[in-house]
Coordinates of C-alpha atoms in Angstrom, one line a residue:
Chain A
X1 CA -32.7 45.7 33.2
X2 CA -31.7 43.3 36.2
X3 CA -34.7 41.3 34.6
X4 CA -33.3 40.7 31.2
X5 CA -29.8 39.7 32.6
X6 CA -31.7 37.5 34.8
X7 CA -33.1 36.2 31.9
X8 CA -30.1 35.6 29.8
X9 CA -29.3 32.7 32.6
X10 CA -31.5 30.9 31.6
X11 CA -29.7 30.2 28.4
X12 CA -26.7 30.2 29.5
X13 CA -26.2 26.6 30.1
X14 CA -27.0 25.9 26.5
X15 CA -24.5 28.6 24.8
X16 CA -21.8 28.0 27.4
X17 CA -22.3 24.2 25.4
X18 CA -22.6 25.6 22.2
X19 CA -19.2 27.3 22.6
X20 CA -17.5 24.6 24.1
X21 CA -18.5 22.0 21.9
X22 CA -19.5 23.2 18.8
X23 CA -18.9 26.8 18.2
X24 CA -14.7 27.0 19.8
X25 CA -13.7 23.8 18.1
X26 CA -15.2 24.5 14.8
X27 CA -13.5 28.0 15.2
X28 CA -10.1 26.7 16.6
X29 CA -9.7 24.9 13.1
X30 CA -10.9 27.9 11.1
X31 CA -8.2 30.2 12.2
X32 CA -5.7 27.1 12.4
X33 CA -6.5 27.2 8.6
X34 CA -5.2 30.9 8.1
X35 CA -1.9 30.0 9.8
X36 CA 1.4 28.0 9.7
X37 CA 3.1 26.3 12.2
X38 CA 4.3 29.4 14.1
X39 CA 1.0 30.6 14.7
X40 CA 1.6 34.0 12.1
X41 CA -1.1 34.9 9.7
X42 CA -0.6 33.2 6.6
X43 CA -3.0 32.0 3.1
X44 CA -0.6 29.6 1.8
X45 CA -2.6 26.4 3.4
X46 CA -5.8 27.8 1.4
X47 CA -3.5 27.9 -1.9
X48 CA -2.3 24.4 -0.9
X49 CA -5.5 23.3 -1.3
X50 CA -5.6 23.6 -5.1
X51 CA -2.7 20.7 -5.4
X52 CA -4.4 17.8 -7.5
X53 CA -4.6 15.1 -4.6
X54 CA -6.5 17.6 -2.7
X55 CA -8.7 19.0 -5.4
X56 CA -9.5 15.6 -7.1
X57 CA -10.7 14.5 -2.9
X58 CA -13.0 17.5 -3.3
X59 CA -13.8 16.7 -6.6
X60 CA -14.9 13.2 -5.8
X61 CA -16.9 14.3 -2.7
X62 CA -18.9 17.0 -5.0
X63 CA -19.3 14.6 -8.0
X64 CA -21.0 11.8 -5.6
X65 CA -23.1 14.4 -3.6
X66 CA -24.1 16.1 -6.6
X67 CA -24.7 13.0 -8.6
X68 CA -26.9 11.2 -5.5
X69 CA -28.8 13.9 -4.6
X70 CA -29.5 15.2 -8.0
X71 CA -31.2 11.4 -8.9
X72 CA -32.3 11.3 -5.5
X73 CA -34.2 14.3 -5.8
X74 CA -36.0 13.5 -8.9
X75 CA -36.8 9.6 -8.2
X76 CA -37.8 11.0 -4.0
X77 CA -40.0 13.9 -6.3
X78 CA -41.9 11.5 -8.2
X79 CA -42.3 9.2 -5.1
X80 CA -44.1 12.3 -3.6
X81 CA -45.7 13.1 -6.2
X82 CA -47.2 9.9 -6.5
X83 CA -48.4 9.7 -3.2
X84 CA -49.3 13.0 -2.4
X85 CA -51.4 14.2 -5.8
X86 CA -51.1 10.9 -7.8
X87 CA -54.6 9.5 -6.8
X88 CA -52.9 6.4 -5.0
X89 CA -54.8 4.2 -2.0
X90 CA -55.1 6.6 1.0
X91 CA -53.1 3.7 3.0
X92 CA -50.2 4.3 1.1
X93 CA -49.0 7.3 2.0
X94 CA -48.4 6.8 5.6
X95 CA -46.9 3.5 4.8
X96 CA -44.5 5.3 2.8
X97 CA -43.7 8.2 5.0
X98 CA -43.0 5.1 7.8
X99 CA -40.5 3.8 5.5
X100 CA -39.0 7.3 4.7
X101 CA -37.9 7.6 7.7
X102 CA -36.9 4.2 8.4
X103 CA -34.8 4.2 5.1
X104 CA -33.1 7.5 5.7
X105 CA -32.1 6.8 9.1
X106 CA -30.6 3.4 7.7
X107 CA -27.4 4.5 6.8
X108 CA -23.7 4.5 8.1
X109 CA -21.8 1.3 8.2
X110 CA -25.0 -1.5 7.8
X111 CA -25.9 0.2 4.7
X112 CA -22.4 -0.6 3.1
X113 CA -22.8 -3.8 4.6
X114 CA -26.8 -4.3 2.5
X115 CA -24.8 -3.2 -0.5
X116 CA -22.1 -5.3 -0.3
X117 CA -23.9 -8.5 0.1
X118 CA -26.7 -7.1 -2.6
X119 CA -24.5 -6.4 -5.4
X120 CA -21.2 -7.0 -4.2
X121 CA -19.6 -9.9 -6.0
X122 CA -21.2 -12.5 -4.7
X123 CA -24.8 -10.4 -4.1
X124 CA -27.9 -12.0 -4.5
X125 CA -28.9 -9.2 -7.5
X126 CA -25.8 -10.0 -9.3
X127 CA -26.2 -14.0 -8.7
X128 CA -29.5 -13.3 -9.9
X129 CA -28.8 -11.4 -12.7
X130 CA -25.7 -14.1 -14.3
X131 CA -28.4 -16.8 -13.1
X132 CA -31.6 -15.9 -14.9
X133 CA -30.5 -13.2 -17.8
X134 CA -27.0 -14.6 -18.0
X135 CA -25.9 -11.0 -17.2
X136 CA -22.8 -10.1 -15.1
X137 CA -22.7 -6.5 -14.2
X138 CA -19.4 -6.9 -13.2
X139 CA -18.3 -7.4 -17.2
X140 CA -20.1 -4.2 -18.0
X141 CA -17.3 -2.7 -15.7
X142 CA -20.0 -2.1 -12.6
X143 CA -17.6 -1.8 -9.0
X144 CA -19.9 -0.9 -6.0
X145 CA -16.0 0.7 -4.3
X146 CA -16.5 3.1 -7.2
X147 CA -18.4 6.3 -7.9
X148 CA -21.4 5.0 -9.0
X149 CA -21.5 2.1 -6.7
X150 CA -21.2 5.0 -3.8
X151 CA -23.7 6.8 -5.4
X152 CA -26.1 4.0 -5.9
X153 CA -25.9 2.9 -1.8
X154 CA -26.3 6.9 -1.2
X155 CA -29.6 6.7 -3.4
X156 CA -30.8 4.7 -0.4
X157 CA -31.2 6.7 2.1
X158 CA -31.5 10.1 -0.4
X159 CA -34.9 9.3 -2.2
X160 CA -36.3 9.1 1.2
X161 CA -35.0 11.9 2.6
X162 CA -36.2 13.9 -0.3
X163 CA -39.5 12.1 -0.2
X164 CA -39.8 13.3 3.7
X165 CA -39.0 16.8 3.4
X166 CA -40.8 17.8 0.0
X167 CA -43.8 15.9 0.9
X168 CA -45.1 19.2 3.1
X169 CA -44.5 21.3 -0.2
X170 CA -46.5 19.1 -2.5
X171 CA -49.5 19.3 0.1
X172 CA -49.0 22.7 0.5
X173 CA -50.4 23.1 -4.0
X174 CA -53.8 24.6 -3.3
X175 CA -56.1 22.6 -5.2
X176 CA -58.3 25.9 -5.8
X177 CA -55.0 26.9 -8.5
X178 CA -55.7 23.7 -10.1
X179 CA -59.4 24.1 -10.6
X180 CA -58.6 28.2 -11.5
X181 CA -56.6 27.3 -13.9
X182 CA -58.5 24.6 -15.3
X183 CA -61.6 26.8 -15.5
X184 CA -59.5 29.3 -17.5
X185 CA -58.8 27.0 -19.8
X186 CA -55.1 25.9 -19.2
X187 CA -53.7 22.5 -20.2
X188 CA -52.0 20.5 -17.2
X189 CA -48.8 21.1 -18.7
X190 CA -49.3 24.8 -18.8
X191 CA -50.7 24.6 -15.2
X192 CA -47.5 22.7 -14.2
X193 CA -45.3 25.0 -16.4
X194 CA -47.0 28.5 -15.4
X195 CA -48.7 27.6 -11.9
X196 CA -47.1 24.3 -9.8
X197 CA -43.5 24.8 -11.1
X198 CA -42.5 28.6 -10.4
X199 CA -44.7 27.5 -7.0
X200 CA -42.5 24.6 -6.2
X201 CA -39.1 25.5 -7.6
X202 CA -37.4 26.8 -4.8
X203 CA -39.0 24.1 -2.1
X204 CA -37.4 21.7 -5.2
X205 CA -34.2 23.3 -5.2
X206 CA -33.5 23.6 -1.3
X207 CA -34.2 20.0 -0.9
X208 CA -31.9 18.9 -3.5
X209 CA -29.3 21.1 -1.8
X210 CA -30.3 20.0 1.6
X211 CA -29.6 16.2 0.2
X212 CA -26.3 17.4 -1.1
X213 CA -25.1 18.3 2.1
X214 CA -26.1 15.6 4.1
X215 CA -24.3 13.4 1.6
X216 CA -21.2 15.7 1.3
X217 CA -20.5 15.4 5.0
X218 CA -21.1 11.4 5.3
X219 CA -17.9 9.1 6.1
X220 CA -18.5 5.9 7.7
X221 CA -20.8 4.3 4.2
X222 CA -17.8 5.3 1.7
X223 CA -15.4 4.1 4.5
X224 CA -16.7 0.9 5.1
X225 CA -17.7 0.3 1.0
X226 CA -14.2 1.7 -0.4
X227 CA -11.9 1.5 2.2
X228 CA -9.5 3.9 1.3
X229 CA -9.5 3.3 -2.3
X230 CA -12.2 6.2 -3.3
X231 CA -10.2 9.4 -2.1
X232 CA -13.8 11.3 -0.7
X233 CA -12.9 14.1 1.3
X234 CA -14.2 12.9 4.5
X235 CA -11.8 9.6 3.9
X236 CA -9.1 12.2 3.5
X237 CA -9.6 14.1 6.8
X238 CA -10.3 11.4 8.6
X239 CA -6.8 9.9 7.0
X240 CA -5.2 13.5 8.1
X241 CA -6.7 13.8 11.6
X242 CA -5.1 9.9 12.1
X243 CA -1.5 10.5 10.9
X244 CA -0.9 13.3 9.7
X245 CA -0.8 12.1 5.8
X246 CA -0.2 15.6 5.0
X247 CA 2.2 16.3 7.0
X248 CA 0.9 19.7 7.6
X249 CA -1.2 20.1 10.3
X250 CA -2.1 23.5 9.6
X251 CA -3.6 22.3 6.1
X252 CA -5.2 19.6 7.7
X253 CA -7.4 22.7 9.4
X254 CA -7.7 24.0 5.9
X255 CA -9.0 20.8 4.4
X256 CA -11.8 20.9 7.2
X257 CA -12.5 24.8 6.2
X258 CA -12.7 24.2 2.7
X259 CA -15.4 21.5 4.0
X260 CA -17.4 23.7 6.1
X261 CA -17.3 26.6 3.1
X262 CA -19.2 24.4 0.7
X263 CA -21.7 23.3 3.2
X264 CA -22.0 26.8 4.7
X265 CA -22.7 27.9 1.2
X266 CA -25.2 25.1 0.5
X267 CA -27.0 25.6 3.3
X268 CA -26.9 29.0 3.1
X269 CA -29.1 28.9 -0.6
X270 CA -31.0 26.8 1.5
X271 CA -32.1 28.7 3.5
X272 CA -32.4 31.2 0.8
X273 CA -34.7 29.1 -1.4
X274 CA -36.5 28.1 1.6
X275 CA -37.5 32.2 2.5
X276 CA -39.0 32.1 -0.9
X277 CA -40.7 29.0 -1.3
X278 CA -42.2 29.6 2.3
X279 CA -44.3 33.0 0.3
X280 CA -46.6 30.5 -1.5
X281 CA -46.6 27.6 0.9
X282 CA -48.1 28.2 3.9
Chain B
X1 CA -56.5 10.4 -15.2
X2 CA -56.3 6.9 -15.8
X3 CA -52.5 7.4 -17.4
X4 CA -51.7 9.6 -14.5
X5 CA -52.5 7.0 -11.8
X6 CA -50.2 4.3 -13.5
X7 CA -47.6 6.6 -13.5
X8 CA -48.1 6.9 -9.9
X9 CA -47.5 3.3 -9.4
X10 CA -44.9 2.6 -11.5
X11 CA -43.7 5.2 -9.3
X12 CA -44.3 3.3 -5.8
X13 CA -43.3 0.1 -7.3
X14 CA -39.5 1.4 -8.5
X15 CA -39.6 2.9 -5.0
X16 CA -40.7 -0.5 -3.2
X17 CA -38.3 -2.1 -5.0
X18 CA -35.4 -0.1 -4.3
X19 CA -35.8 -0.2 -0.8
X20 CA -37.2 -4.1 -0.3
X21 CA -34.4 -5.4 -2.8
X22 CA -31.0 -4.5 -0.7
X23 CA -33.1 -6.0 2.2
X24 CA -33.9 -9.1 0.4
X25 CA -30.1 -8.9 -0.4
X26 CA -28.8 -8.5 2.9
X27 CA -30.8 -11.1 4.5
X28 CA -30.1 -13.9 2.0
X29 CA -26.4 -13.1 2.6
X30 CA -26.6 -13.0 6.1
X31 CA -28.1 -16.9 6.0
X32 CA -25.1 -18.2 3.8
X33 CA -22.5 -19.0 6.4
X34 CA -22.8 -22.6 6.6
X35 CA -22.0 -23.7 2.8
X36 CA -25.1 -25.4 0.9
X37 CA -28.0 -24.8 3.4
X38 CA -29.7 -21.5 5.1
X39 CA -28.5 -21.0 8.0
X40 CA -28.8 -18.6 11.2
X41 CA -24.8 -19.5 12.4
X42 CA -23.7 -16.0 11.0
X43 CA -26.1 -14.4 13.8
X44 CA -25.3 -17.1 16.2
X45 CA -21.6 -15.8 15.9
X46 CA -22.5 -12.4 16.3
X47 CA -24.1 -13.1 19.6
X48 CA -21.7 -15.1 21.5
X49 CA -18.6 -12.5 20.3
X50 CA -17.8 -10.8 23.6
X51 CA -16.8 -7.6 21.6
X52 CA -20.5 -7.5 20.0
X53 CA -21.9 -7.1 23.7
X54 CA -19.5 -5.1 25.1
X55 CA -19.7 -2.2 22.3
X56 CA -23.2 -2.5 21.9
X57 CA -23.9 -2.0 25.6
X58 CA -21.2 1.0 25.4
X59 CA -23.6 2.5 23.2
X60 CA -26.9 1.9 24.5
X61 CA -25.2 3.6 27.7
X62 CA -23.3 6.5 25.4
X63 CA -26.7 6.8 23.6
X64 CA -28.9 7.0 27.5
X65 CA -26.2 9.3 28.5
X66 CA -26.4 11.3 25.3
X67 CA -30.7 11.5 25.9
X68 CA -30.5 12.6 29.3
X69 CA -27.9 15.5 28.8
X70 CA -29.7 16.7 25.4
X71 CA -32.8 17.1 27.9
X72 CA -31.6 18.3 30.5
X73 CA -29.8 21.2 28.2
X74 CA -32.8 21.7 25.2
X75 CA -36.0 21.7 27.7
X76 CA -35.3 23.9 29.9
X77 CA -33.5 26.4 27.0
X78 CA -36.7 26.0 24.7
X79 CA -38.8 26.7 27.5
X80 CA -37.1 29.8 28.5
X81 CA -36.8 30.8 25.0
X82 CA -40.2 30.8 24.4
X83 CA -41.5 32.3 27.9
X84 CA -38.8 35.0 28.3
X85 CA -36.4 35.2 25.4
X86 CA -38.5 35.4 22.4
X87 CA -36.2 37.6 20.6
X88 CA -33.2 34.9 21.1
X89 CA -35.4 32.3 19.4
X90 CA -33.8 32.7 15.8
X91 CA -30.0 32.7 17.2
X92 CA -31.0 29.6 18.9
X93 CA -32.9 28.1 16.5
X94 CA -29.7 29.0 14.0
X95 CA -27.3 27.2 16.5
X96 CA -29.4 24.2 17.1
X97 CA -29.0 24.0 13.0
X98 CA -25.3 24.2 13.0
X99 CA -24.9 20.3 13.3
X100 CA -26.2 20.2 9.6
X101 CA -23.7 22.3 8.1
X102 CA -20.3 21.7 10.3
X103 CA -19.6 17.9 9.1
X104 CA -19.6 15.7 12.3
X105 CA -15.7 14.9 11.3
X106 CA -15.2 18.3 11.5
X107 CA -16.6 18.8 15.1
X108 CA -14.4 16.1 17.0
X109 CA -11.3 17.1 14.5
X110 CA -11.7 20.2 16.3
X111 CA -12.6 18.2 19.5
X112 CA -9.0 16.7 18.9
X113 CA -7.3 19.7 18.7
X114 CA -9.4 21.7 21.3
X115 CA -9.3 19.4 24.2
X116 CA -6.3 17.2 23.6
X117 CA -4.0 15.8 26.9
X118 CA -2.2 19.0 26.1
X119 CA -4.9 21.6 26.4
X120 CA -5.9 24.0 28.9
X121 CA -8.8 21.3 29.2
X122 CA -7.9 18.1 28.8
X123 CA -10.5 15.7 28.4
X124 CA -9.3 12.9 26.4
X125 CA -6.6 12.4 28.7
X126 CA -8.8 10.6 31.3
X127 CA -11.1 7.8 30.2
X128 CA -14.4 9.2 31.7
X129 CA -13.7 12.5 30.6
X130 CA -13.6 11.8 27.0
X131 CA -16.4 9.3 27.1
X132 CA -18.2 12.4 28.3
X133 CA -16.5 14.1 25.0
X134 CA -18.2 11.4 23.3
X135 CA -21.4 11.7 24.7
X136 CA -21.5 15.8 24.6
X137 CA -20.3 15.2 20.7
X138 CA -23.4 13.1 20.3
X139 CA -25.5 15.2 22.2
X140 CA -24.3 18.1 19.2
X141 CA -25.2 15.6 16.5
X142 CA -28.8 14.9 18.0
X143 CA -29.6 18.6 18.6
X144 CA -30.9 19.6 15.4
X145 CA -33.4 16.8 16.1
X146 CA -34.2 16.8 19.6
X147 CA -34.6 21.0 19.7
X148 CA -37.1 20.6 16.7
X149 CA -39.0 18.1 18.6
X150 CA -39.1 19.6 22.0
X151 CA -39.5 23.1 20.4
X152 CA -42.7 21.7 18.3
X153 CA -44.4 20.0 21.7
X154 CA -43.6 23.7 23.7
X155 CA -45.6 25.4 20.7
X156 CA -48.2 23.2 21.0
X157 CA -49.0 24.0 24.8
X158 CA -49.8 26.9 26.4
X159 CA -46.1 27.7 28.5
X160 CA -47.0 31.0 30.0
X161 CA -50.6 30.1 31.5
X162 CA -49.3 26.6 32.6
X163 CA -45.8 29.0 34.2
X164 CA -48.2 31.1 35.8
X165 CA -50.8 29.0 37.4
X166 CA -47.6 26.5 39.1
X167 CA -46.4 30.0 40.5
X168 CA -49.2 31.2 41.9
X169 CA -49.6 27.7 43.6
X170 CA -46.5 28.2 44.7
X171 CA -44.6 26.1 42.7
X172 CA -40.2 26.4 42.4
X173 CA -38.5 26.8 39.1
X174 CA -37.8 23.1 38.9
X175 CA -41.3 22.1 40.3
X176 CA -42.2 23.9 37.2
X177 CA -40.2 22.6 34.5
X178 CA -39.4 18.5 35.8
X179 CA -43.8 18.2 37.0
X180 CA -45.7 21.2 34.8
X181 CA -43.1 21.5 31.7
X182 CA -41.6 18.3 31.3
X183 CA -44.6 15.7 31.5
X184 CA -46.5 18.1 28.8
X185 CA -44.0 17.5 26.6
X186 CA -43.2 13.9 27.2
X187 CA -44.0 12.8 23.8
X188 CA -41.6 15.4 22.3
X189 CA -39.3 14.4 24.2
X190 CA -39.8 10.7 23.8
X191 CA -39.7 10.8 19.8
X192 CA -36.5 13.0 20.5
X193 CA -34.8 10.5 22.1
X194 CA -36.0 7.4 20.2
X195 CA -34.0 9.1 17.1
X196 CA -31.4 10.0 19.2
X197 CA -30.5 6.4 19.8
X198 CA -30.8 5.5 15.9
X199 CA -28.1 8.0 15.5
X200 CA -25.7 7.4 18.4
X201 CA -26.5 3.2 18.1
X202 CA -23.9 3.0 15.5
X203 CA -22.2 6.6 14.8
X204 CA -18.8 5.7 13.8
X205 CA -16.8 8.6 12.8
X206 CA -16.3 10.6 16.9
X207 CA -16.3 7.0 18.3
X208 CA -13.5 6.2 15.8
X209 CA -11.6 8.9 16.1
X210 CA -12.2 9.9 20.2
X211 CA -10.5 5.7 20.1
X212 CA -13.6 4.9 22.5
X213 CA -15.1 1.0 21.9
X214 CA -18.5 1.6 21.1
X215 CA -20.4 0.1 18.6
X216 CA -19.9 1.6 15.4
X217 CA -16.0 0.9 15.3
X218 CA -16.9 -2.5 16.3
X219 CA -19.1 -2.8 13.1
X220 CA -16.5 -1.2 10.8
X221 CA -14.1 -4.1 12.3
X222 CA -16.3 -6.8 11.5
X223 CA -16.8 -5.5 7.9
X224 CA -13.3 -5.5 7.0
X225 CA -12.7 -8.8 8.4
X226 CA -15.7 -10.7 7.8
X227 CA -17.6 -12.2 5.4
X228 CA -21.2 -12.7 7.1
X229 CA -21.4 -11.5 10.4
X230 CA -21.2 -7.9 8.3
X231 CA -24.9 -8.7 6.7
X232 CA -26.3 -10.2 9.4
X233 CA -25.2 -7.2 11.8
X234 CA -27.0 -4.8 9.0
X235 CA -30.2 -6.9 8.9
X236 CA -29.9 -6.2 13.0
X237 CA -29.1 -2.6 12.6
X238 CA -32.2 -2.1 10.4
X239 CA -35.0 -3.5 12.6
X240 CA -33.1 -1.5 15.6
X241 CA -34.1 1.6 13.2
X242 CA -37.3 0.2 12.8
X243 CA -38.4 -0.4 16.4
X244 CA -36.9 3.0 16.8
X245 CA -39.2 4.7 14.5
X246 CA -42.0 2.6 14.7
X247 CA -42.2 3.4 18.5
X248 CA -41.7 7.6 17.5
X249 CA -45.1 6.5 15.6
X250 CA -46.3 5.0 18.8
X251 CA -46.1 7.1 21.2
X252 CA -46.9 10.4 18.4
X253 CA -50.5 8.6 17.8
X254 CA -51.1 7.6 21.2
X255 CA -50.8 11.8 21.7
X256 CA -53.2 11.9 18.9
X257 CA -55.7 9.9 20.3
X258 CA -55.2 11.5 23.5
X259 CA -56.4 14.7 22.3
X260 CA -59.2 13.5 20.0
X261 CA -62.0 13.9 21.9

């Protein structure tokens, strides 16, 4: 008995941190959601949530997550594809997976800064484009400070993300499945559609929610790219925790809990998928 | 097959392009400052601005103070974990993981709230004590990373034969952990800490709202009132990431090699 309390020491160090500085503060704002100014128990900052300035933040935030990491997981599953079962120059792979995580680590403020001066305005592609094609994506009514500009400079670090964490899942298709169900006369579409897909679906899945999150909780890209004129959730709360633009502190807390309930949930399926996927993929 | 394979490279080559193209972009703008000509004047102004140093030497020290504390607090947890705690090793493995789903923005609004001049500890009341704030919220931010990487190099030695053979030399618990434990997993640690700094370098959201001059704010200043200095501080950002991974690549094959024979 002494022995397991003595053992507990040595962790405490690390869950004393954890408290402090992860666990407490995240908690403070929890309960801060769940109660008005005088400190008594209330849900009306939750309800006050579902006014349209709030909702349409939200919205925004889930539209531009959703939208990057959906195209980011498709483009990053054919990039994977490609490299880990598409037949491609051995030396290509671990260029790629160099990049990968050069490119997904590029993001924050330089990255708005690469879009800007790539298709901002006065961009090289759009130069280009009006230059040689006589094209002006700007006439098409193309703005980078817009959705799909946001979601466009998200796409860059996204596909690599996606192409780094499915990567082990794709290596993890036992050729012998192939060659069985080859020998028993399936078609490659019915090996994909019977054999590799219900195989892969859930690694597919996770990582596509996993890239949802890690866009959903990104700031400083959409804040440097948009200023404050595309209303993302992060640019809210960061807007709230300034001055006070809701002049509600307590639904300031709730703007932060509604944040960490639709990451909570997406990591949660995450992890999920990821208990399932891991039966077949070891 | 043949079909298959062109996919493949249509693939890599809309892949390639994505990723070269903004590059291509960024650098070409970054060389535009002086009108009609290529230029490097847009770097040149970087360099002799007095807030560029400053804030990027805050952060190289936030991001060294940020390594050594994430150290100091995962190696000797993993460690434990996995010589005397087994059983604790999915709580901690779940908490390490909490810095994915609480938003950073989240963790120093609550920062804000918890620790303000006001509080029962207040530590952004001093200057020191919230540049330690700052450096224990990156430190949270990194820790996903840095207890994978630590946790992986532990796994890969053998912890309880190298624990007991330094104690029946007579070795100390900290003889044990900073000459047996920490050396073995030097390259863990190292790969750890290069992608540490490629996240604290330029994080911008604690250092903007903890008001502490480091080099992310500095960057987001620059961008709104600048029209090249903004490009030619991403193509600088960029081959920071670079030298950052490239030297996780490094140090992870010179293991390799190591352990070849």
């Amino acid at each position: 008995m002494v022995q397991t309390a003595w053992a507990w020491v040595g962790v405490a160090p690390f869950l004393v941190f954890a408290l402090m500085f992860l666990i407490l503060p995240t908690l403070y704002l929890v309960v801060g959601g769940f109660q008005d100014p005088d400190g008594n128990f209330t849900l009306q900052n939750i309800f006050d949530l579902f006014t349209p300035s709030i909702m349409s933040a939200y919205w925004i935030s889930i539209k531009v997550s959703g939208a990057s990491a959906l195209v980011g997981a498709v483009i990053g599953f054919g990039l994977a594809y490609a490299v880990v079962l598409g037949g491609l120059p051995a030396w290509i792979r671990p260029t790629l997976m160099t990049f990968s995580g050069v490119a997904s680590n590029f993001a924050g403020l330089p990255l708005a800064f690469a879009f800007l001066a790539t298709l901002g305005r006065t961009g090289l592609v759009t130069v280009l484009l009006v230059k040689f094609f006589d094209f002006n994506i700007y006439a098409t009514g193309f703005n980078l400070l817009s959705f799909c500009g946001l979601t466009l400079t998200y796409l860059y670090f996204q596909i690599p993300l996606m192409v780094l964490i499915l990567t082990p899942a794709l290596d993890g298709l036992k050729r012998e499945w192939r060659e069985a169900s080859e020998i028993l006369g399936a078609s490659k579409l019915q090996y994909w559609l019977h054999v590799a897909f219900p195989i892969l679906w859930p690694s597919v899945l996770g990582c596509t929610l996993l890239l949802f999150a890690n866009a959903f909780g990104a700031i400083a890209t959409a804040y440097a790219l948009t200023g404050s004129s595309l209303n993302i959730i992060t640019i809210l709360l960061y807007a709230q925790i300034r001055g006070d633009v809701l002049h509600n502190p307590n639904l300031g807390y709730a703007l932060a809990l509604g944040m960490i309930f639709i990451t909570g949930l997406t990591n949660g399926a995450y992890i999920w998928l990821r208990g399932r996927s891991e039966r077949w993929l070891r | 097959m043949k079909q298959s394979r062109l996919g493949s490279w249509i693939a890599l080559i809309i892949g390639t392009l994505y990723f070269v193209v903004p590059l291509a972009g960024t650098f070409e703008f970054s060389l535009r400052m002086r009108s009609g000509e290529y230029s490097f004047d847009a770097y040149r102004s970087v360099f002799s601005d007095s807030a560029f140093q400053d804030s990027f030497v805050f952060s190289t020290l936030m991001a060294l103070a940020t390594i050594v504390i994430g150290v100091l607090l995962v190696v000797p947890t993993a460690y434990w974990v996995q010589l005397r705690l087994r059983k604790l090793r999915p709580l901690i493995e779940f908490v390490t993981l909490l810095p994915l789903v609480i938003p950073a923005i989240v963790i120093v609004f609550g920062y804000l709230r918890l620790y303000n001049s006001s509080s029962f500890l207040p530590m952004t009341s001093e200057i020191w004590s919230t540049n330690l704030l700052l450096a224990f919220s990156y430190v949270t931010l990194a820790l996903p990373y840095m207890y994978r990487a630590v946790d992986t190099g532990l796994r890969a030695i053998d912890v309880r034969t190298l624990t007991e053979a330094a104690e029946n030399l007579g070795a100390g618990w900290a003889t044990i952990l900073f000459r047996v434990i920490l050396p073995n997993v030097r390259t863990a640690i190292l790969s750890g800490a290069f992608l540490t700094f490629a996240i604290v370098i330029g994080e911008f959201t604690m250092a903007s709202l903890l008001n502490r001059p480091a080099f992310g704010p500095y960057l987001q200043l620059v961008g709104a009132n600048r029209a090249y200095e903004p490009s030619a501080l991403a193509v600088m950002a960029f081959v920071l990431t670079w030298a950052c991974m490239g030297l996780i690549n490094v140090f992870g094959r010179a293991k390799q090699i190591k352990h070849a024979p």
